[in-house]
mmCIF file of N, CA and C in Angstrom:
data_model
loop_
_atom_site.group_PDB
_atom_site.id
_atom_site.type_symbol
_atom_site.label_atom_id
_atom_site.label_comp_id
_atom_site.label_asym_id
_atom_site.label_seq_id
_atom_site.Cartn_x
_atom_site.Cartn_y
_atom_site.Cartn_z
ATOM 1 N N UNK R 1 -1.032 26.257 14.796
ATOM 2 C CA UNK R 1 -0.171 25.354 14.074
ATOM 3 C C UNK R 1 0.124 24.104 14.880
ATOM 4 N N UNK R 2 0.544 23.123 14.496
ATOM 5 C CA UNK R 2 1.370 22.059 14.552
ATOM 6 C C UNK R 2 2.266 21.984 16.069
ATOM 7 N N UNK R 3 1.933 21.714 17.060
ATOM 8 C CA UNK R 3 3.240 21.557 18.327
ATOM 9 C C UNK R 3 3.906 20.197 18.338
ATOM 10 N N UNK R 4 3.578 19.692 17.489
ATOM 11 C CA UNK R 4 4.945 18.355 16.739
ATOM 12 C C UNK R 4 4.588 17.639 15.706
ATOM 13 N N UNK R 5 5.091 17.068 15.172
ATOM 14 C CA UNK R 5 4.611 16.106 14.124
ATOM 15 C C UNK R 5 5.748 14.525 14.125
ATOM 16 N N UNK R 6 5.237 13.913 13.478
ATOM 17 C CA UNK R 6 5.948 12.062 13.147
ATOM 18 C C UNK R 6 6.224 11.663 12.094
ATOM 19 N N UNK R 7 7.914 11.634 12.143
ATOM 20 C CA UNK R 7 8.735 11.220 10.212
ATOM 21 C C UNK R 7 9.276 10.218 10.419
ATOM 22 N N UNK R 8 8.822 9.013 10.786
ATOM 23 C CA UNK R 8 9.579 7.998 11.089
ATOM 24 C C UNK R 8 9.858 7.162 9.623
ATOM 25 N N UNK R 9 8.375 7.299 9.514
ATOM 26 C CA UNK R 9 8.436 6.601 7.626
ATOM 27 C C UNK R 9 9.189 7.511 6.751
ATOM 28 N N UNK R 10 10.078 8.850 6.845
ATOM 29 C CA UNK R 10 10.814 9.282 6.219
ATOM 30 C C UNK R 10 12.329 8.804 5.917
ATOM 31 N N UNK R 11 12.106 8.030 7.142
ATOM 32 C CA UNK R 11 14.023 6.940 7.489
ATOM 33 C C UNK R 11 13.660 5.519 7.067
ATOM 34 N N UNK R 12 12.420 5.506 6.714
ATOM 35 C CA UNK R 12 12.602 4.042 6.234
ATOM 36 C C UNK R 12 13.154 3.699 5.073
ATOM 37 N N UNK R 13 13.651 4.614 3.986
ATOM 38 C CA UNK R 13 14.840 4.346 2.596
ATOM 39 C C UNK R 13 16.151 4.435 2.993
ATOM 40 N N UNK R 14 15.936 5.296 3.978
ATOM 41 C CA UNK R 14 17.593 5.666 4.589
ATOM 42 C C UNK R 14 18.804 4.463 4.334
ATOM 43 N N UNK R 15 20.017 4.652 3.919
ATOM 44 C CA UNK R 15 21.590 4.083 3.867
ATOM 45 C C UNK R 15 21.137 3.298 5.232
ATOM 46 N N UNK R 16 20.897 3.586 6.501
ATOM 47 C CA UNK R 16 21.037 2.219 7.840
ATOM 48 C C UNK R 16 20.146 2.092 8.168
ATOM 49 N N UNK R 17 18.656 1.801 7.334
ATOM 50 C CA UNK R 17 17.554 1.421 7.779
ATOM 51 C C UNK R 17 17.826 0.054 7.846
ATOM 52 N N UNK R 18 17.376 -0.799 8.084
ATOM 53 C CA UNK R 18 16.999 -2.397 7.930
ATOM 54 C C UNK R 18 16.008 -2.620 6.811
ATOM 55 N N UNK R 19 15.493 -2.103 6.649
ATOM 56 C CA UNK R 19 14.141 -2.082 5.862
ATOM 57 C C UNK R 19 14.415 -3.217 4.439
ATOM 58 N N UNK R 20 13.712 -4.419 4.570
ATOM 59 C CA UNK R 20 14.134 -5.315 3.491
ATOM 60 C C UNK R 20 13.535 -5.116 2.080
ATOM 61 N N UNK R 21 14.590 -5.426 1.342
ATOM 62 C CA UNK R 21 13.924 -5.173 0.037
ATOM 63 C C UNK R 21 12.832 -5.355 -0.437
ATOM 64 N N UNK R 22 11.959 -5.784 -0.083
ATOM 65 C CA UNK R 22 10.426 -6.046 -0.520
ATOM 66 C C UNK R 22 9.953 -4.830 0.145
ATOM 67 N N UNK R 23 10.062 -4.682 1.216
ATOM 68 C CA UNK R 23 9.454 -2.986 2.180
ATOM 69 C C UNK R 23 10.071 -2.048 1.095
ATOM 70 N N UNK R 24 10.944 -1.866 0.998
ATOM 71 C CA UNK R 24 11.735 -0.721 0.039
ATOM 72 C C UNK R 24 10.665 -1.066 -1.221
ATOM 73 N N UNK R 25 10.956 -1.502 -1.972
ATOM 74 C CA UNK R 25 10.072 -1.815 -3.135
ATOM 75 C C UNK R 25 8.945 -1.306 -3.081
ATOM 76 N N UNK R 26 7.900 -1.673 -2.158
ATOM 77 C CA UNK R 26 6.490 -1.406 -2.001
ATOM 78 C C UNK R 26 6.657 0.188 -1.535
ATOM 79 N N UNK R 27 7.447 1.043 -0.939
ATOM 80 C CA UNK R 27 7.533 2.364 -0.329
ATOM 81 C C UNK R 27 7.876 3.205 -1.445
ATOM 82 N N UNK R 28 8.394 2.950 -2.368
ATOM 83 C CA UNK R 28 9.031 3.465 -3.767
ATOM 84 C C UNK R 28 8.070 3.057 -5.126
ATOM 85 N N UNK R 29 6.779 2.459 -4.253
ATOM 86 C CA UNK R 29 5.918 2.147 -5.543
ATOM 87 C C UNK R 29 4.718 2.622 -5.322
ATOM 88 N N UNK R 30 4.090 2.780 -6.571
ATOM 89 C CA UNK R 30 2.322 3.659 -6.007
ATOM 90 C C UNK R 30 1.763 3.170 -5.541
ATOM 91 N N UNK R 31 2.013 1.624 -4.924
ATOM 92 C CA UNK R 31 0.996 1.144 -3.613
ATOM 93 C C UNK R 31 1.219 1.701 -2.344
ATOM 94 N N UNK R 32 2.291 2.236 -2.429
ATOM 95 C CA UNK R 32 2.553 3.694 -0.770
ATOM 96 C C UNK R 32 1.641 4.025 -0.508
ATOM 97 N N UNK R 33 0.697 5.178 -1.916
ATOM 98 C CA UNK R 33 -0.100 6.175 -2.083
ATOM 99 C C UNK R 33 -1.662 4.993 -1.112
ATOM 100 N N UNK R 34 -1.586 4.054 -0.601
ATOM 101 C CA UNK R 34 -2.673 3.044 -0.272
ATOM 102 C C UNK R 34 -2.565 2.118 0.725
ATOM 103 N N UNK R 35 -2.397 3.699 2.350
ATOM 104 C CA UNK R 35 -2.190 2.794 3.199
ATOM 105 C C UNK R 35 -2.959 2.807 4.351
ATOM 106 N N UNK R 36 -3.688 1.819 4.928
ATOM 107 C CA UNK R 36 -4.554 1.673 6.194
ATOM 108 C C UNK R 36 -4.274 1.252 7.181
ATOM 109 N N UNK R 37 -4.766 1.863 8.461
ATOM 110 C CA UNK R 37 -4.351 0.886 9.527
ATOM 111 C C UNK R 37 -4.945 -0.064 9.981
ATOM 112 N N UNK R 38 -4.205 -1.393 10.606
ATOM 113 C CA UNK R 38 -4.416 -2.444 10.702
ATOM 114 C C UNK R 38 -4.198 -3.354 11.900
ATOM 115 N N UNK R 39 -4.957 -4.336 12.148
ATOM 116 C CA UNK R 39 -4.570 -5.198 13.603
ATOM 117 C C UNK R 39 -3.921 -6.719 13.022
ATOM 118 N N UNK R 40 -4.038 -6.986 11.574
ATOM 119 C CA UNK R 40 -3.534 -8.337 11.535
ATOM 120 C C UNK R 40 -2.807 -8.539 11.238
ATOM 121 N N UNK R 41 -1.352 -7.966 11.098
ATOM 122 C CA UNK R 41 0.157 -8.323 11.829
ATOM 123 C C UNK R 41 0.468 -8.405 13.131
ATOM 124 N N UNK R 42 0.065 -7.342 13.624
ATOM 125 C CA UNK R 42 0.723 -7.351 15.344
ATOM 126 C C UNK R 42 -0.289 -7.499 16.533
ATOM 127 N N UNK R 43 -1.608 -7.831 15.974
ATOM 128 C CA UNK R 43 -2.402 -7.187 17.068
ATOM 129 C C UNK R 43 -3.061 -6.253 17.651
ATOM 130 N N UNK R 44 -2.376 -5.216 17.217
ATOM 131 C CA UNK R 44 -2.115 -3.863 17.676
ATOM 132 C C UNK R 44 -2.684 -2.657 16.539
ATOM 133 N N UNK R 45 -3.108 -1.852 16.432
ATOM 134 C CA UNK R 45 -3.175 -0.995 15.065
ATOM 135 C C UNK R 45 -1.672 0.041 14.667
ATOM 136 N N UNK R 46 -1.536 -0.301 13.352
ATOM 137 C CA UNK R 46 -1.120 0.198 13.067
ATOM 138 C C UNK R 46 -0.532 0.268 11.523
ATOM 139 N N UNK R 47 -0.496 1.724 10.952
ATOM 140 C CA UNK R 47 -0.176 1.534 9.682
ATOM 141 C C UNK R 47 0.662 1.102 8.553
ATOM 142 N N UNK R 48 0.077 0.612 7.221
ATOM 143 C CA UNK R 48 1.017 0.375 6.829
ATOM 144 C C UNK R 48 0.306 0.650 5.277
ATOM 145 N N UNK R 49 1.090 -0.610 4.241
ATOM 146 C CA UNK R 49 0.855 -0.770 2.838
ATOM 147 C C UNK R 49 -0.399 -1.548 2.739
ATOM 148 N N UNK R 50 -1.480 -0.985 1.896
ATOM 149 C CA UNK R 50 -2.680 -2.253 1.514
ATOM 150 C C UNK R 50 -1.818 -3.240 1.153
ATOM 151 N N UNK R 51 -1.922 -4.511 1.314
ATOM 152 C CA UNK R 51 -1.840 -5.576 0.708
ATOM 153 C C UNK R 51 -2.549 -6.724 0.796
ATOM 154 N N UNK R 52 -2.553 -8.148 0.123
ATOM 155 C CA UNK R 52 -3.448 -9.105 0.277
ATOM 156 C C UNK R 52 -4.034 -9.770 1.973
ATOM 157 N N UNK R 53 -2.861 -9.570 2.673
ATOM 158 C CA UNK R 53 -3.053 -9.699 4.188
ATOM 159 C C UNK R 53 -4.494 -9.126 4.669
ATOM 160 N N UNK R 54 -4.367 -7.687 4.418
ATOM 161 C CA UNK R 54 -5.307 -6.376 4.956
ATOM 162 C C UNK R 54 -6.395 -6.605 4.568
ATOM 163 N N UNK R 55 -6.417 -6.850 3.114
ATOM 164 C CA UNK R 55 -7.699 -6.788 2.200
ATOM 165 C C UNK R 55 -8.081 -7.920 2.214
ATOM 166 N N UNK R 56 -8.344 -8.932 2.283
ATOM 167 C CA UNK R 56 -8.633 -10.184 2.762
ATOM 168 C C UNK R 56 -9.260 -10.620 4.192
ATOM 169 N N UNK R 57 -8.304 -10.053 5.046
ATOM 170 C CA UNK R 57 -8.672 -10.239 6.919
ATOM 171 C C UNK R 57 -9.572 -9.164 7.038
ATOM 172 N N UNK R 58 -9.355 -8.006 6.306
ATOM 173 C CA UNK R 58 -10.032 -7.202 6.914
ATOM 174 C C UNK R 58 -8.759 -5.661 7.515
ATOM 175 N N UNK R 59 -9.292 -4.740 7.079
ATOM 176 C CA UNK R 59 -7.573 -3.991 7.996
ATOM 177 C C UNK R 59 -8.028 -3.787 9.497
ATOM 178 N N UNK R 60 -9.040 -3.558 10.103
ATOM 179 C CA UNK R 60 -9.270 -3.893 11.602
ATOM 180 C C UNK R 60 -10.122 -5.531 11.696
ATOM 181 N N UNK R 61 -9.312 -6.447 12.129
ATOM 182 C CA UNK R 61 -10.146 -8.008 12.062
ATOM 183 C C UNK R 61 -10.239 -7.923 13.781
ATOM 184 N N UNK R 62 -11.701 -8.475 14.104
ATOM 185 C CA UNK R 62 -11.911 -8.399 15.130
ATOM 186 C C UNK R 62 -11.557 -9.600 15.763
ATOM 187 N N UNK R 63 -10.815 -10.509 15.292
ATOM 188 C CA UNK R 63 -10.670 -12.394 15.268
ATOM 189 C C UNK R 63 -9.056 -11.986 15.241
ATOM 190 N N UNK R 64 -8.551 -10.852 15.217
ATOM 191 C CA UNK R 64 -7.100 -11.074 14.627
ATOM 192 C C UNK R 64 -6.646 -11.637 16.668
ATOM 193 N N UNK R 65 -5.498 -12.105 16.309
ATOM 194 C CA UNK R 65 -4.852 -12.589 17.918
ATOM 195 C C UNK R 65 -4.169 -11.443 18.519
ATOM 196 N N UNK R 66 -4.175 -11.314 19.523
ATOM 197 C CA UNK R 66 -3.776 -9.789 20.139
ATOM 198 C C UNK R 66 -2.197 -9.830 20.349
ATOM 199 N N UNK R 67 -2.029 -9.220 20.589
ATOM 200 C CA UNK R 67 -0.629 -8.406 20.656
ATOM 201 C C UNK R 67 0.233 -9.571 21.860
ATOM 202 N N UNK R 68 1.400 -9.861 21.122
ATOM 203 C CA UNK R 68 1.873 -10.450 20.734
ATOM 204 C C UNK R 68 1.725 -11.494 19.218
ATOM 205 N N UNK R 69 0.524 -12.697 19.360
ATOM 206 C CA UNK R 69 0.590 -13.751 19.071
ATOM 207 C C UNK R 69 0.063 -13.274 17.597
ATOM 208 N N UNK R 70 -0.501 -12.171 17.304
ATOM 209 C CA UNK R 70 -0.826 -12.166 15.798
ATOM 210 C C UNK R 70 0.519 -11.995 14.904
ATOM 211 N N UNK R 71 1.527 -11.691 15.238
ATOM 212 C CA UNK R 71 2.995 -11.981 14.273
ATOM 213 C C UNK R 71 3.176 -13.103 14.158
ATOM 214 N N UNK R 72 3.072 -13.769 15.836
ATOM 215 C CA UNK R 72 3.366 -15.254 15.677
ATOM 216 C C UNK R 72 2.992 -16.119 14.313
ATOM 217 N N UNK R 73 1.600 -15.566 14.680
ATOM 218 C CA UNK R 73 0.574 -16.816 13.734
ATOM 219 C C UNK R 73 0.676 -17.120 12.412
ATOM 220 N N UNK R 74 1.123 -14.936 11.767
ATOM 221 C CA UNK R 74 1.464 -14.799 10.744
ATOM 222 C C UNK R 74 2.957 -15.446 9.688
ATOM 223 N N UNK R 75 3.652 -15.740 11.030
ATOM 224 C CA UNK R 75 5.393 -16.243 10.536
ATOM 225 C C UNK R 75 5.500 -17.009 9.423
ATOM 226 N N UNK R 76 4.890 -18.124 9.649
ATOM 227 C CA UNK R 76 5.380 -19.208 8.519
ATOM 228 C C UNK R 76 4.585 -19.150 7.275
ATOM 229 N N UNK R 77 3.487 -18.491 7.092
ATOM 230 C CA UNK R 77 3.048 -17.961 5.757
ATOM 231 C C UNK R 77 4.042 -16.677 5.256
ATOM 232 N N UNK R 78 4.388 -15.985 6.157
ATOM 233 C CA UNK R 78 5.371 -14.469 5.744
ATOM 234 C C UNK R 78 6.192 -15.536 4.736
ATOM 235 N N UNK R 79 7.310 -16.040 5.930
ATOM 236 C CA UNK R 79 8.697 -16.624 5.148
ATOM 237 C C UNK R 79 7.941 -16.885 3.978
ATOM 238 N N UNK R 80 7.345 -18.292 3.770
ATOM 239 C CA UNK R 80 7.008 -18.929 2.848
ATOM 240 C C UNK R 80 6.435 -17.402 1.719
ATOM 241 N N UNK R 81 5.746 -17.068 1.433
ATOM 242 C CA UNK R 81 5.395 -15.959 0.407
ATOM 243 C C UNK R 81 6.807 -15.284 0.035
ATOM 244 N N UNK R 82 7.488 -14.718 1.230
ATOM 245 C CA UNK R 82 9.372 -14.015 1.189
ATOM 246 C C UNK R 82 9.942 -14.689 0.379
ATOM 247 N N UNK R 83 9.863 -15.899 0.392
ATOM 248 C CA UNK R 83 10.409 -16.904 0.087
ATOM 249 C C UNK R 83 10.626 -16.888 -1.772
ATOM 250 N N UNK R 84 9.605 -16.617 -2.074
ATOM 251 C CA UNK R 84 8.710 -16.408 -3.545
ATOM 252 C C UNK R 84 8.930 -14.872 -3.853
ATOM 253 N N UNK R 85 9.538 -14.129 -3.220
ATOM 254 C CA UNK R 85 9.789 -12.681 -3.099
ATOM 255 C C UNK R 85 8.380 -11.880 -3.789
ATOM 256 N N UNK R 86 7.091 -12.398 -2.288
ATOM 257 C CA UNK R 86 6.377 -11.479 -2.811
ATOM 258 C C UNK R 86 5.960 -11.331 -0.843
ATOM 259 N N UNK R 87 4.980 -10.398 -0.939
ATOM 260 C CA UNK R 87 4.506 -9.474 0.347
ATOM 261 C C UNK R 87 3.297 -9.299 0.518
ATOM 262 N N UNK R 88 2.646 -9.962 -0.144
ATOM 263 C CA UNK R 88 0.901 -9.993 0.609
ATOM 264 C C UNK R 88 0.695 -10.615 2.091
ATOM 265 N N UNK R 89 2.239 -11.143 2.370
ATOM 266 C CA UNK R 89 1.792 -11.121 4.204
ATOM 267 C C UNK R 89 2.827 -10.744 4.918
ATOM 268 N N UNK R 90 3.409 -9.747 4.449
ATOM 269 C CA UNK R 90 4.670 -9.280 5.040
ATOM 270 C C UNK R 90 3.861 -7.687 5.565
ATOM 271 N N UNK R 91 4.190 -7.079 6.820
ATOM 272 C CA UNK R 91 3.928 -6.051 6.935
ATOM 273 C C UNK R 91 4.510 -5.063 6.534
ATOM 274 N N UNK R 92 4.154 -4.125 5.741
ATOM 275 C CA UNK R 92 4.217 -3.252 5.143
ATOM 276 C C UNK R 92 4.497 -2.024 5.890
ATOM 277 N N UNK R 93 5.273 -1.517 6.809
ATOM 278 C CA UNK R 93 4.619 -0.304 7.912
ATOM 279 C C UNK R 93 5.412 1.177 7.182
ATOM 280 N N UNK R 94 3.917 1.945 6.879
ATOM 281 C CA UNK R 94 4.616 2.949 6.608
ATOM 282 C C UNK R 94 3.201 3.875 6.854
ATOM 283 N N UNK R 95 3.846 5.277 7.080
ATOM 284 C CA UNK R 95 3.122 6.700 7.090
ATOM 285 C C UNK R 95 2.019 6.653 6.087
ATOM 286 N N UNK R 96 1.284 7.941 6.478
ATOM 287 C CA UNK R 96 0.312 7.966 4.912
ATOM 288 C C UNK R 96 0.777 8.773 4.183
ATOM 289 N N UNK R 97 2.183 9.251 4.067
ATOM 290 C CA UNK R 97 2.915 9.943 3.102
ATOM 291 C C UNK R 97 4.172 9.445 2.730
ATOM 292 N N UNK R 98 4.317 9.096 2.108
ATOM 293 C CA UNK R 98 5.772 7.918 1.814
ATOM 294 C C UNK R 98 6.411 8.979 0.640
ATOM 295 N N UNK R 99 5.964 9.791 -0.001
ATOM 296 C CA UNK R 99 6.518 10.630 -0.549
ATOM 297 C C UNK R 99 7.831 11.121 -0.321
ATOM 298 N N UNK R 100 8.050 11.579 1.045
ATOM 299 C CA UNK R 100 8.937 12.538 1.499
ATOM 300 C C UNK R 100 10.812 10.845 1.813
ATOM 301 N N UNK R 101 10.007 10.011 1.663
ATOM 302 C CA UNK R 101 11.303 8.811 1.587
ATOM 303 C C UNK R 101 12.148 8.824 0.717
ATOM 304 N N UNK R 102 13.452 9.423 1.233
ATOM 305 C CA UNK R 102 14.482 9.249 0.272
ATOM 306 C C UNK R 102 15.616 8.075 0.195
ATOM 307 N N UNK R 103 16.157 7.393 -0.713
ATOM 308 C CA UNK R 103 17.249 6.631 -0.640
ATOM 309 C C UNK R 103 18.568 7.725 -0.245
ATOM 310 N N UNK R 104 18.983 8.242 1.014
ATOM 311 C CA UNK R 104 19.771 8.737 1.343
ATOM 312 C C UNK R 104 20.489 8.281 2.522
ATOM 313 N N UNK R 105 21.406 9.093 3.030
ATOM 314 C CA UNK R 105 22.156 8.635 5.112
ATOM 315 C C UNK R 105 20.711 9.266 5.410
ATOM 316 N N UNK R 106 20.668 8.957 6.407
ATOM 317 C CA UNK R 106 20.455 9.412 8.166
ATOM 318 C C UNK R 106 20.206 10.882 8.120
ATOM 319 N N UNK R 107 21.513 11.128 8.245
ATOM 320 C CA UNK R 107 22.273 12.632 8.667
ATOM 321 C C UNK R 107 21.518 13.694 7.457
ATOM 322 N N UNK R 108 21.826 12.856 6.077
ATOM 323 C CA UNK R 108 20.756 13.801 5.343
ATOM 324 C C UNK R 108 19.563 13.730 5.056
ATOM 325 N N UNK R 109 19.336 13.161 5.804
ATOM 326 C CA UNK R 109 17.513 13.173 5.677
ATOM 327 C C UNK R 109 17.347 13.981 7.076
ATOM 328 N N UNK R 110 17.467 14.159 8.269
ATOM 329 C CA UNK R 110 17.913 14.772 9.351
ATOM 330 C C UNK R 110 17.973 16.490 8.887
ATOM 331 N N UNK R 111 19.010 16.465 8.295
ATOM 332 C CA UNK R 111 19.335 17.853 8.011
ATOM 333 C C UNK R 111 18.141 18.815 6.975
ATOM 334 N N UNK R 112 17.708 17.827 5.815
ATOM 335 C CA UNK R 112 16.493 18.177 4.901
ATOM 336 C C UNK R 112 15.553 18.745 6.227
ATOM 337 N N UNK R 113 14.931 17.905 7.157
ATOM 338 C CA UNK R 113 14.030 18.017 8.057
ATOM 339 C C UNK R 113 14.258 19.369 8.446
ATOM 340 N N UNK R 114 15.145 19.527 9.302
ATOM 341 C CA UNK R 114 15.522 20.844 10.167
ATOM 342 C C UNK R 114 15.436 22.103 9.141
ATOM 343 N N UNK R 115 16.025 21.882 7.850
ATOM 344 C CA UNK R 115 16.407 22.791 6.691
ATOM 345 C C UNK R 115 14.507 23.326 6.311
ATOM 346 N N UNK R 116 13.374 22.316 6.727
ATOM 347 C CA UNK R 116 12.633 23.223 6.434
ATOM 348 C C UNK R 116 11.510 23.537 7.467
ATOM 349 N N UNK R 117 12.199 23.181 8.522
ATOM 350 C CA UNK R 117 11.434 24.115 9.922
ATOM 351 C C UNK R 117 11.798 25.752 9.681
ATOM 352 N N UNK R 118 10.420 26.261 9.573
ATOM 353 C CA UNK R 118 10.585 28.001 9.861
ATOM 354 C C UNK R 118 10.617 28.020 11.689
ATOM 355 N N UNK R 119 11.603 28.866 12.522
ATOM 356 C CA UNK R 119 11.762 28.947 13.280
ATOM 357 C C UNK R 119 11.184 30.332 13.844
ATOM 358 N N UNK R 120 10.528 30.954 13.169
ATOM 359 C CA UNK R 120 9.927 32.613 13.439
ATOM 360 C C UNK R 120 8.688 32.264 13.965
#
């Protein structure tokens, strides 16, 4: 079995996430179910939501700017699209199971978790 696993994208609906309404939106919609990992937000790989960003650059771009400067580069197209309240260049970061995201606290999403570890 399993000697750990990663629910980070389970706190991203959570009551004190940050998570801006366009992220919420896209995590609560069947583009969740459609997510790859990627270097052209951060540089770096990592997953998130398909969107026009990904599918366009490419979700691994071998041209993307490395870690740091590929957020940079991305900034003033983000706002500007935010702006228009849409997200084809906003990063999207989520699990490949967005299912288990509830609009709840913390504490109960926490407790769900533990509630279904078998401990035998």
């Amino acid at each position: 079995g399993a000697s750990a696993v990663q629910v980070g994208s389970a706190y991203l609906l959570c009551d004190e996430a940050k998570t801006s309404s366009l992220h919420r939106y896209a995590i609560a919609s069947e583009r969740a179910q459609h997510t790859a990992v990627t270097n052209v937000f951060s540089g770096r790989p990592a997953r998130g939501i398909v969107n026009r960003a990904m599918s366009e650059l490419g979700y691994i771009c071998e041209s993307a700017p490395k870690f740091p400067y590929a957020s940079i580069e991305m900034t003033q197209l983000r706002a500007l699209m935010e702006k228009q309240n849409r997200d084809e260049f906003t990063p999207l970061w989520c699990g490949q199971n967005s299912s288990g995201c509830k609009e709840v606290s913390a504490a109960e999403m926490t407790l769900s978790l533990v509630e279904g570890i078998d401990l035998n």
